Amino acid sequence: MFYPQFNQEFRQMLATMEDKKVVVLGHLRPDGDCVGSQIAFCRCLLAMEIEAVCINPDPIPRILRSFLGGTPFYLPHEFSGEGFSAANMDCADKTRIGQGLQARYPEILANIDHHISNPAYGRYNFIDAGSSATAEILAGLFLDCGLPIDEIAAQALYVGIVTDTGQFRFPSTTRQVFEICRLLIERGADPAAAAMELYERESLSKLRLLERFLASLQLVCGGRACIGVIKNGVYQETGADKEDSEGLVDYARSIDGVEIAVLLEERDGAIKGSFRSKDPVHRVDQLARNFNGGGHACAAGFNCRGHLEEFYSNLVEVLQEHFRQAQTSPII
Ligand SMILES: [Mn+2]
């Protein structure tokens, strides 16, 4: 069994869902793990003849739409979902589903997630920070319980895992990850087809955005950190969408000697930031907490008010202090 600690409770939860209608919720700016987990969980419920739909506070990114396979997905204004019980996928806290959905669903029946900071806000909680993806947890639970995983669900779960492990490169890539992926492939997941959709269908405007981001990169803290920015207006100038910033910060992290990378997006008086680190020792979720954010040890984010120039120098100080306190030696 992959998750023996959850087995009984998961079965119990599914049993209570049998006389309910369920809305499967994802987080703001949904990513592959969020959408993949929603697809799979919704399809599992539908196969059990439980009425279920997915609702997301933001639209599904273009790149992920081909994986939906007819699974019902709505925006909040398209489906009222009254009388439905909520199941949150990949949401580190209640606010991640956005204000509107939070008001609609103040109580969360199921909370399935792998964020270290998740405070277990659901009636049923399946949280494992040691898992690479929410999709890994879900796949493991389905396999443990012998639940049906159709081809579309298998591919969706695979997409969640391949994206959240950075294509099997991050420290969260364990033997169990490969074991689960092997079983998903047996059930119809197709790695080459997934890679084609995920990584070979970029828009030119996204690459124009990348060009601007790369031009902004600065090394700080003696080359141990790298910061890149996207200023107001760059989206308009390049024709890129907000969702196209996904993955940019990884280029900053990829530089030799860089241990922490930061992407700062200026958004009309507010700043959206993403932290990535090469080593969990840096706990970027704690760094993000300085700015009211959170996330994983190696990947975290925040949103705050402020102006870019001021914020930038403040951030450099926070990073300098972090490296002083961490007393970690540079990775050479
Ligand atoms: Mn995730």
mmCIF file of C-alpha atoms and ligand atoms in Angstrom:
data_model
loop_
_atom_site.group_PDB
_atom_site.id
_atom_site.type_symbol
_atom_site.label_atom_id
_atom_site.label_comp_id
_atom_site.label_asym_id
_atom_site.label_seq_id
_atom_site.Cartn_x
_atom_site.Cartn_y
_atom_site.Cartn_z
ATOM 1 C CA MET A 1 0.000 0.000 0.000
ATOM 2 C CA PHE A 2 1.166 3.493 -0.787
ATOM 3 C CA TYR A 3 -0.762 5.353 1.932
ATOM 4 C CA PRO A 4 -1.815 2.840 4.614
ATOM 5 C CA GLN A 5 -2.315 5.701 7.102
ATOM 6 C CA PHE A 6 -5.135 7.132 4.958
ATOM 7 C CA ASN A 7 -6.801 3.968 3.703
ATOM 8 C CA GLN A 8 -9.645 3.583 6.170
ATOM 9 C CA GLU A 9 -10.466 7.276 6.351
ATOM 10 C CA PHE A 10 -10.502 7.627 2.575
ATOM 11 C CA ARG A 11 -12.977 4.763 2.215
ATOM 12 C CA GLN A 12 -15.064 6.297 4.981
ATOM 13 C CA MET A 13 -15.096 9.661 3.242
ATOM 14 C CA LEU A 14 -16.157 8.139 -0.093
ATOM 15 C CA ALA A 15 -18.968 6.316 1.721
ATOM 16 C CA THR A 16 -20.264 9.594 3.173
ATOM 17 C CA MET A 17 -20.123 11.150 -0.309
ATOM 18 C CA GLU A 18 -22.476 8.543 -1.729
ATOM 19 C CA ASP A 19 -25.587 10.513 -0.786
ATOM 20 C CA LYS A 20 -24.050 13.896 -1.557
ATOM 21 C CA LYS A 21 -23.310 16.102 -4.535
ATOM 22 C CA VAL A 22 -19.655 17.091 -4.639
ATOM 23 C CA VAL A 23 -17.864 20.104 -6.067
ATOM 24 C CA VAL A 24 -14.148 19.510 -6.658
ATOM 25 C CA LEU A 25 -12.337 22.810 -6.159
ATOM 26 C CA GLY A 26 -8.917 23.962 -7.342
ATOM 27 C CA HIS A 27 -6.725 26.911 -6.444
ATOM 28 C CA LEU A 28 -6.162 30.346 -8.000
ATOM 29 C CA ARG A 29 -4.006 30.186 -11.126
ATOM 30 C CA PRO A 30 -4.472 26.424 -11.434
ATOM 31 C CA ASP A 31 -1.420 24.334 -12.352
ATOM 32 C CA GLY A 32 -0.995 20.803 -13.707
ATOM 33 C CA ASP A 33 -1.201 19.164 -10.293
ATOM 34 C CA CYS A 34 -4.337 21.054 -9.297
ATOM 35 C CA VAL A 35 -6.196 20.423 -12.555
ATOM 36 C CA GLY A 36 -4.920 16.843 -12.882
ATOM 37 C CA SER A 37 -6.098 16.038 -9.349
ATOM 38 C CA GLN A 38 -9.476 17.658 -9.971
ATOM 39 C CA ILE A 39 -9.988 15.651 -13.173
ATOM 40 C CA ALA A 40 -9.097 12.372 -11.485
ATOM 41 C CA PHE A 41 -11.104 12.894 -8.294
ATOM 42 C CA CYS A 42 -14.170 14.124 -10.176
ATOM 43 C CA ARG A 43 -14.037 11.141 -12.552
ATOM 44 C CA CYS A 44 -13.670 8.737 -9.648
ATOM 45 C CA LEU A 45 -16.825 10.165 -8.031
ATOM 46 C CA LEU A 46 -18.721 10.119 -11.338
ATOM 47 C CA ALA A 47 -17.731 6.464 -11.845
ATOM 48 C CA MET A 48 -19.237 5.797 -8.410
ATOM 49 C CA GLU A 49 -22.421 7.510 -9.655
ATOM 50 C CA ILE A 50 -21.913 10.448 -7.332
ATOM 51 C CA GLU A 51 -22.915 13.772 -8.876
ATOM 52 C CA ALA A 52 -19.693 15.803 -9.174
ATOM 53 C CA VAL A 53 -18.310 18.841 -11.014
ATOM 54 C CA CYS A 54 -15.091 20.874 -10.870
ATOM 55 C CA ILE A 55 -15.025 24.623 -10.225
ATOM 56 C CA ASN A 56 -11.943 26.833 -10.455
ATOM 57 C CA PRO A 57 -11.625 30.491 -9.454
ATOM 58 C CA ASP A 58 -9.421 31.136 -12.529
ATOM 59 C CA PRO A 59 -9.644 29.710 -16.059
ATOM 60 C CA ILE A 60 -7.771 26.494 -16.909
ATOM 61 C CA PRO A 61 -4.512 27.393 -18.713
ATOM 62 C CA ARG A 62 -4.529 26.720 -22.470
ATOM 63 C CA ILE A 63 -1.808 24.051 -22.179
ATOM 64 C CA LEU A 64 -3.872 21.973 -19.727
ATOM 65 C CA ARG A 65 -7.208 22.067 -21.506
ATOM 66 C CA SER A 66 -6.543 19.036 -23.689
ATOM 67 C CA PHE A 67 -6.356 16.813 -20.601
ATOM 68 C CA LEU A 68 -9.905 17.561 -19.385
ATOM 69 C CA GLY A 69 -11.418 14.833 -21.563
ATOM 70 C CA GLY A 70 -14.976 16.014 -21.084
ATOM 71 C CA THR A 71 -14.734 16.229 -17.280
ATOM 72 C CA PRO A 72 -17.182 18.983 -16.198
ATOM 73 C CA PHE A 73 -15.221 22.161 -15.346
ATOM 74 C CA TYR A 74 -16.817 25.527 -14.565
ATOM 75 C CA LEU A 75 -15.914 29.018 -13.456
ATOM 76 C CA PRO A 76 -17.754 30.219 -10.312
ATOM 77 C CA HIS A 77 -20.317 32.280 -12.269
ATOM 78 C CA GLU A 78 -21.147 29.376 -14.584
ATOM 79 C CA PHE A 79 -22.333 26.920 -11.929
ATOM 80 C CA SER A 80 -23.990 27.733 -8.627
ATOM 81 C CA GLY A 81 -23.204 24.396 -6.977
ATOM 82 C CA GLU A 82 -25.791 24.995 -4.289
ATOM 83 C CA GLY A 83 -26.121 22.181 -1.816
ATOM 84 C CA PHE A 84 -22.834 20.648 -2.967
ATOM 85 C CA SER A 85 -20.106 19.540 -0.548
ATOM 86 C CA ALA A 86 -16.616 20.845 -1.300
ATOM 87 C CA ALA A 87 -13.456 18.832 -1.911
ATOM 88 C CA ASN A 88 -10.293 20.918 -2.227
ATOM 89 C CA MET A 89 -7.374 19.697 -4.324
ATOM 90 C CA ASP A 90 -3.826 21.007 -3.855
ATOM 91 C CA CYS A 91 -4.974 23.989 -1.729
ATOM 92 C CA ALA A 92 -2.521 24.800 1.087
ATOM 93 C CA ASP A 93 -5.175 26.826 2.911
ATOM 94 C CA LYS A 94 -8.844 27.788 2.633
ATOM 95 C CA THR A 95 -8.112 31.096 0.894
ATOM 96 C CA ARG A 96 -6.522 29.384 -2.132
ATOM 97 C CA ILE A 97 -9.922 28.763 -3.743
ATOM 98 C CA GLY A 98 -10.467 32.527 -3.963
ATOM 99 C CA GLN A 99 -12.843 34.795 -2.040
ATOM 100 C CA GLY A 100 -15.992 33.988 -3.989
ATOM 101 C CA LEU A 101 -15.728 30.215 -3.611
ATOM 102 C CA GLN A 102 -14.637 30.579 -0.008
ATOM 103 C CA ALA A 103 -17.841 32.489 0.754
ATOM 104 C CA ARG A 104 -19.862 29.850 -1.096
ATOM 105 C CA TYR A 105 -18.158 26.912 0.645
ATOM 106 C CA PRO A 106 -17.151 27.973 4.166
ATOM 107 C CA GLU A 107 -16.875 24.320 5.139
ATOM 108 C CA ILE A 108 -14.617 21.921 3.298
ATOM 109 C CA LEU A 109 -15.472 18.232 3.406
ATOM 110 C CA ALA A 110 -12.278 16.902 1.802
ATOM 111 C CA ASN A 111 -8.814 18.453 1.835
ATOM 112 C CA ILE A 112 -6.298 16.559 -0.291
ATOM 113 C CA ASP A 113 -2.883 18.213 -0.494
ATOM 114 C CA HIS A 114 0.895 17.941 -0.178
ATOM 115 C CA HIS A 115 1.822 21.410 1.112
ATOM 116 C CA ILE A 116 3.851 21.413 4.312
ATOM 117 C CA SER A 117 1.916 24.449 5.587
ATOM 118 C CA ASN A 118 -1.589 22.929 5.201
ATOM 119 C CA PRO A 119 -3.384 23.322 8.568
ATOM 120 C CA ALA A 120 -5.820 20.411 7.937
ATOM 121 C CA TYR A 121 -8.869 22.641 7.522
ATOM 122 C CA GLY A 122 -11.182 19.956 6.094
ATOM 123 C CA ARG A 123 -13.523 17.485 7.779
ATOM 124 C CA TYR A 124 -11.431 14.770 6.092
ATOM 125 C CA ASN A 125 -7.763 15.590 5.528
ATOM 126 C CA PHE A 126 -5.299 13.683 3.383
ATOM 127 C CA ILE A 127 -2.115 15.699 3.635
ATOM 128 C CA ASP A 128 1.328 14.312 3.020
ATOM 129 C CA ALA A 129 4.149 16.817 2.611
ATOM 130 C CA GLY A 130 6.497 13.990 1.658
ATOM 131 C CA SER A 131 4.567 13.420 -1.561
ATOM 132 C CA SER A 132 5.664 15.083 -4.778
ATOM 133 C CA ALA A 133 2.163 16.084 -5.833
ATOM 134 C CA THR A 134 -1.457 15.991 -4.748
ATOM 135 C CA ALA A 135 -1.867 13.754 -7.799
ATOM 136 C CA GLU A 136 0.613 11.281 -6.298
ATOM 137 C CA ILE A 137 -1.484 11.054 -3.106
ATOM 138 C CA LEU A 138 -4.718 10.641 -5.067
ATOM 139 C CA ALA A 139 -3.241 8.021 -7.394
ATOM 140 C CA GLY A 140 -1.895 6.123 -4.391
ATOM 141 C CA LEU A 141 -5.275 6.277 -2.619
ATOM 142 C CA PHE A 142 -7.125 5.063 -5.725
ATOM 143 C CA LEU A 143 -4.659 2.216 -6.240
ATOM 144 C CA ASP A 144 -4.735 1.239 -2.549
ATOM 145 C CA CYS A 145 -8.537 1.149 -2.576
ATOM 146 C CA GLY A 146 -8.808 -0.616 -5.931
ATOM 147 C CA LEU A 147 -10.866 2.227 -7.385
ATOM 148 C CA PRO A 148 -11.258 2.543 -11.154
ATOM 149 C CA ILE A 149 -8.766 4.845 -12.906
ATOM 150 C CA ASP A 150 -9.805 5.415 -16.503
ATOM 151 C CA GLU A 151 -7.403 6.521 -19.259
ATOM 152 C CA ILE A 152 -8.222 10.201 -18.829
ATOM 153 C CA ALA A 153 -7.762 10.073 -15.048
ATOM 154 C CA ALA A 154 -4.490 8.139 -15.429
ATOM 155 C CA GLN A 155 -3.135 10.758 -17.837
ATOM 156 C CA ALA A 156 -4.341 13.612 -15.596
ATOM 157 C CA LEU A 157 -2.644 12.123 -12.522
ATOM 158 C CA TYR A 158 0.538 11.585 -14.537
ATOM 159 C CA VAL A 159 0.416 15.245 -15.626
ATOM 160 C CA GLY A 160 0.089 16.338 -11.987
ATOM 161 C CA ILE A 161 3.143 14.323 -11.031
ATOM 162 C CA VAL A 162 5.328 15.205 -14.032
ATOM 163 C CA THR A 163 4.682 18.936 -13.592
ATOM 164 C CA ASP A 164 5.071 19.088 -9.791
ATOM 165 C CA THR A 165 8.305 17.063 -9.871
ATOM 166 C CA GLY A 166 9.761 19.362 -12.560
ATOM 167 C CA GLN A 167 9.784 16.391 -14.935
ATOM 168 C CA PHE A 168 11.124 14.022 -12.285
ATOM 169 C CA ARG A 169 14.015 16.282 -11.302
ATOM 170 C CA PHE A 170 13.046 17.671 -7.876
ATOM 171 C CA PRO A 171 14.076 16.048 -4.562
ATOM 172 C CA SER A 172 10.460 14.867 -4.144
ATOM 173 C CA THR A 173 11.028 12.377 -7.000
ATOM 174 C CA THR A 174 11.083 9.106 -5.094
ATOM 175 C CA ARG A 175 10.943 5.450 -5.969
ATOM 176 C CA GLN A 176 7.236 5.579 -5.100
ATOM 177 C CA VAL A 177 6.730 8.314 -7.709
ATOM 178 C CA PHE A 178 8.065 6.007 -10.424
ATOM 179 C CA GLU A 179 6.138 3.037 -9.083
ATOM 180 C CA ILE A 180 2.887 5.014 -9.186
ATOM 181 C CA CYS A 181 3.676 6.346 -12.667
ATOM 182 C CA ARG A 182 4.345 2.801 -13.865
ATOM 183 C CA LEU A 183 0.876 1.794 -12.649
ATOM 184 C CA LEU A 184 -0.661 4.887 -14.262
ATOM 185 C CA ILE A 185 0.972 3.981 -17.590
ATOM 186 C CA GLU A 186 -0.574 0.508 -17.245
ATOM 187 C CA ARG A 187 -3.917 2.284 -16.958
ATOM 188 C CA GLY A 188 -3.418 4.392 -20.068
ATOM 189 C CA ALA A 189 -1.174 7.332 -19.138
ATOM 190 C CA ASP A 190 1.038 8.297 -22.084
ATOM 191 C CA PRO A 191 4.228 10.202 -21.103
ATOM 192 C CA ALA A 192 5.160 11.203 -24.663
ATOM 193 C CA ALA A 193 1.686 12.552 -25.411
ATOM 194 C CA ALA A 194 1.675 14.444 -22.107
ATOM 195 C CA ALA A 195 5.105 15.948 -22.836
ATOM 196 C CA MET A 196 3.972 16.996 -26.306
ATOM 197 C CA GLU A 197 1.008 18.899 -24.847
ATOM 198 C CA LEU A 198 2.907 20.345 -21.883
ATOM 199 C CA TYR A 199 6.273 21.282 -23.375
ATOM 200 C CA GLU A 200 6.024 21.459 -27.165
ATOM 201 C CA ARG A 201 3.130 23.862 -27.560
ATOM 202 C CA GLU A 202 4.529 27.160 -26.254
ATOM 203 C CA SER A 203 3.329 30.405 -27.765
ATOM 204 C CA LEU A 204 5.792 32.851 -29.318
ATOM 205 C CA SER A 205 4.517 35.515 -26.898
ATOM 206 C CA LYS A 206 5.520 33.328 -23.961
ATOM 207 C CA LEU A 207 9.056 33.150 -25.340
ATOM 208 C CA ARG A 208 9.016 36.937 -25.800
ATOM 209 C CA LEU A 209 8.074 37.184 -22.113
ATOM 210 C CA LEU A 210 10.941 34.834 -21.267
ATOM 211 C CA GLU A 211 13.299 37.075 -23.236
ATOM 212 C CA ARG A 212 12.285 40.074 -21.102
ATOM 213 C CA PHE A 213 12.575 38.065 -17.884
ATOM 214 C CA LEU A 214 16.060 36.790 -18.778
ATOM 215 C CA ALA A 215 17.197 40.338 -19.577
ATOM 216 C CA SER A 216 16.152 41.414 -16.067
ATOM 217 C CA LEU A 217 18.108 38.746 -14.138
ATOM 218 C CA GLN A 218 20.508 39.973 -11.455
ATOM 219 C CA LEU A 219 22.738 37.926 -9.190
ATOM 220 C CA VAL A 220 22.712 39.003 -5.538
ATOM 221 C CA CYS A 221 24.237 37.701 -2.293
ATOM 222 C CA GLY A 222 27.514 36.833 -4.002
ATOM 223 C CA GLY A 223 25.768 34.848 -6.717
ATOM 224 C CA ARG A 224 23.847 32.619 -4.303
ATOM 225 C CA ALA A 225 20.502 34.188 -5.262
ATOM 226 C CA CYS A 226 19.098 35.438 -8.548
ATOM 227 C CA ILE A 227 16.180 37.845 -8.980
ATOM 228 C CA GLY A 228 14.230 38.512 -12.144
ATOM 229 C CA VAL A 229 11.342 40.928 -12.609
ATOM 230 C CA ILE A 230 8.384 41.459 -14.889
ATOM 231 C CA LYS A 231 7.373 45.095 -14.772
ATOM 232 C CA ASN A 232 3.987 46.644 -15.437
ATOM 233 C CA GLY A 233 3.264 46.685 -19.150
ATOM 234 C CA VAL A 234 5.474 43.752 -20.159
ATOM 235 C CA TYR A 235 2.482 41.451 -20.643
ATOM 236 C CA GLN A 236 0.902 43.946 -23.012
ATOM 237 C CA GLU A 237 4.149 44.566 -24.865
ATOM 238 C CA THR A 238 4.842 40.865 -25.424
ATOM 239 C CA GLY A 239 1.222 39.747 -25.874
ATOM 240 C CA ALA A 240 1.762 37.104 -23.182
ATOM 241 C CA ASP A 241 -0.905 35.959 -20.698
ATOM 242 C CA LYS A 242 -0.517 36.054 -16.925
ATOM 243 C CA GLU A 243 -0.351 32.254 -16.941
ATOM 244 C CA ASP A 244 2.771 32.450 -19.145
ATOM 245 C CA SER A 245 4.921 33.426 -16.146
ATOM 246 C CA GLU A 246 4.694 29.798 -15.004
ATOM 247 C CA GLY A 247 8.176 28.265 -15.055
ATOM 248 C CA LEU A 248 10.120 31.481 -15.679
ATOM 249 C CA VAL A 249 11.697 31.432 -12.213
ATOM 250 C CA ASP A 250 13.216 28.024 -12.972
ATOM 251 C CA TYR A 251 15.588 29.704 -15.453
ATOM 252 C CA ALA A 252 16.889 31.941 -12.656
ATOM 253 C CA ARG A 253 17.423 28.928 -10.417
ATOM 254 C CA SER A 254 19.194 26.979 -13.170
ATOM 255 C CA ILE A 255 22.274 29.236 -13.017
ATOM 256 C CA ASP A 256 25.392 27.569 -11.623
ATOM 257 C CA GLY A 257 25.893 28.544 -7.974
ATOM 258 C CA VAL A 258 22.412 30.013 -7.523
ATOM 259 C CA GLU A 259 20.649 28.461 -4.543
ATOM 260 C CA ILE A 260 17.536 30.639 -4.370
ATOM 261 C CA ALA A 261 15.715 32.210 -7.316
ATOM 262 C CA VAL A 262 13.008 34.853 -7.180
ATOM 263 C CA LEU A 263 10.527 36.113 -9.746
ATOM 264 C CA LEU A 264 8.847 39.431 -8.968
ATOM 265 C CA GLU A 265 5.849 40.548 -10.968
ATOM 266 C CA GLU A 266 4.715 44.129 -10.682
ATOM 267 C CA ARG A 267 0.929 44.364 -10.785
ATOM 268 C CA ASP A 268 -0.418 47.897 -10.360
ATOM 269 C CA GLY A 269 0.758 48.693 -6.850
ATOM 270 C CA ALA A 270 1.024 45.051 -5.849
ATOM 271 C CA ILE A 271 3.786 42.505 -6.176
ATOM 272 C CA LYS A 272 3.454 38.827 -6.875
ATOM 273 C CA GLY A 273 6.527 36.813 -6.011
ATOM 274 C CA SER A 274 7.727 33.258 -6.545
ATOM 275 C CA PHE A 275 10.620 31.640 -4.696
ATOM 276 C CA ARG A 276 12.457 28.516 -5.808
ATOM 277 C CA SER A 277 15.408 26.826 -4.169
ATOM 278 C CA LYS A 278 17.669 23.965 -5.202
ATOM 279 C CA ASP A 279 17.851 22.538 -1.699
ATOM 280 C CA PRO A 280 15.034 22.214 0.883
ATOM 281 C CA VAL A 281 17.507 23.452 3.537
ATOM 282 C CA HIS A 282 16.590 26.982 2.434
ATOM 283 C CA ARG A 283 12.879 26.606 3.349
ATOM 284 C CA VAL A 284 11.632 29.239 0.903
ATOM 285 C CA ASP A 285 8.129 28.740 2.373
ATOM 286 C CA GLN A 286 9.503 30.493 5.476
ATOM 287 C CA LEU A 287 11.099 33.220 3.363
ATOM 288 C CA ALA A 288 7.740 33.747 1.648
ATOM 289 C CA ARG A 289 6.090 34.065 5.047
ATOM 290 C CA ASN A 290 7.978 37.381 5.479
ATOM 291 C CA PHE A 291 5.650 38.666 2.761
ATOM 292 C CA ASN A 292 2.456 36.874 3.880
ATOM 293 C CA GLY A 293 3.010 33.941 1.565
ATOM 294 C CA GLY A 294 3.802 30.269 1.920
ATOM 295 C CA GLY A 295 4.225 27.001 0.065
ATOM 296 C CA HIS A 296 6.801 24.240 -0.051
ATOM 297 C CA ALA A 297 10.405 24.071 1.173
ATOM 298 C CA CYS A 298 11.686 24.420 -2.415
ATOM 299 C CA ALA A 299 8.818 26.343 -4.049
ATOM 300 C CA ALA A 300 6.781 29.106 -2.471
ATOM 301 C CA GLY A 301 5.011 32.326 -3.380
ATOM 302 C CA PHE A 302 3.375 35.468 -2.060
ATOM 303 C CA ASN A 303 1.246 38.462 -2.995
ATOM 304 C CA CYS A 304 1.700 41.805 -1.274
ATOM 305 C CA ARG A 305 1.184 45.535 -1.672
ATOM 306 C CA GLY A 306 4.202 47.654 -2.500
ATOM 307 C CA HIS A 307 6.362 49.232 -5.144
ATOM 308 C CA LEU A 308 8.923 47.228 -6.994
ATOM 309 C CA GLU A 309 12.074 49.306 -6.343
ATOM 310 C CA GLU A 310 11.484 49.503 -2.595
ATOM 311 C CA PHE A 311 10.471 45.896 -2.425
ATOM 312 C CA TYR A 312 13.524 44.770 -4.377
ATOM 313 C CA SER A 313 16.012 46.252 -1.919
ATOM 314 C CA ASN A 314 14.002 44.932 1.009
ATOM 315 C CA LEU A 315 14.064 41.467 -0.552
ATOM 316 C CA VAL A 316 17.841 41.584 -1.046
ATOM 317 C CA GLU A 317 18.228 42.388 2.667
ATOM 318 C CA VAL A 318 15.944 39.490 3.621
ATOM 319 C CA LEU A 319 17.991 37.153 1.423
ATOM 320 C CA GLN A 320 21.291 38.419 2.856
ATOM 321 C CA GLU A 321 19.981 37.874 6.371
ATOM 322 C CA HIS A 322 18.764 34.415 5.395
ATOM 323 C CA PHE A 323 22.169 33.330 4.111
ATOM 324 C CA ARG A 324 23.832 34.797 7.224
ATOM 325 C CA GLN A 325 21.512 32.899 9.558
ATOM 326 C CA ALA A 326 21.350 29.686 7.573
ATOM 327 C CA GLN A 327 25.150 29.489 7.797
ATOM 328 C CA THR A 328 25.000 27.114 4.921
ATOM 329 C CA SER A 329 28.012 26.937 2.705
ATOM 330 C CA PRO A 330 27.510 27.608 -0.979
ATOM 331 C CA ILE A 331 26.710 24.597 -3.136
ATOM 332 C CA ILE A 332 29.743 24.195 -5.353
HETATM 333 MN MN MN B 1 0.875 20.489 -6.087
#
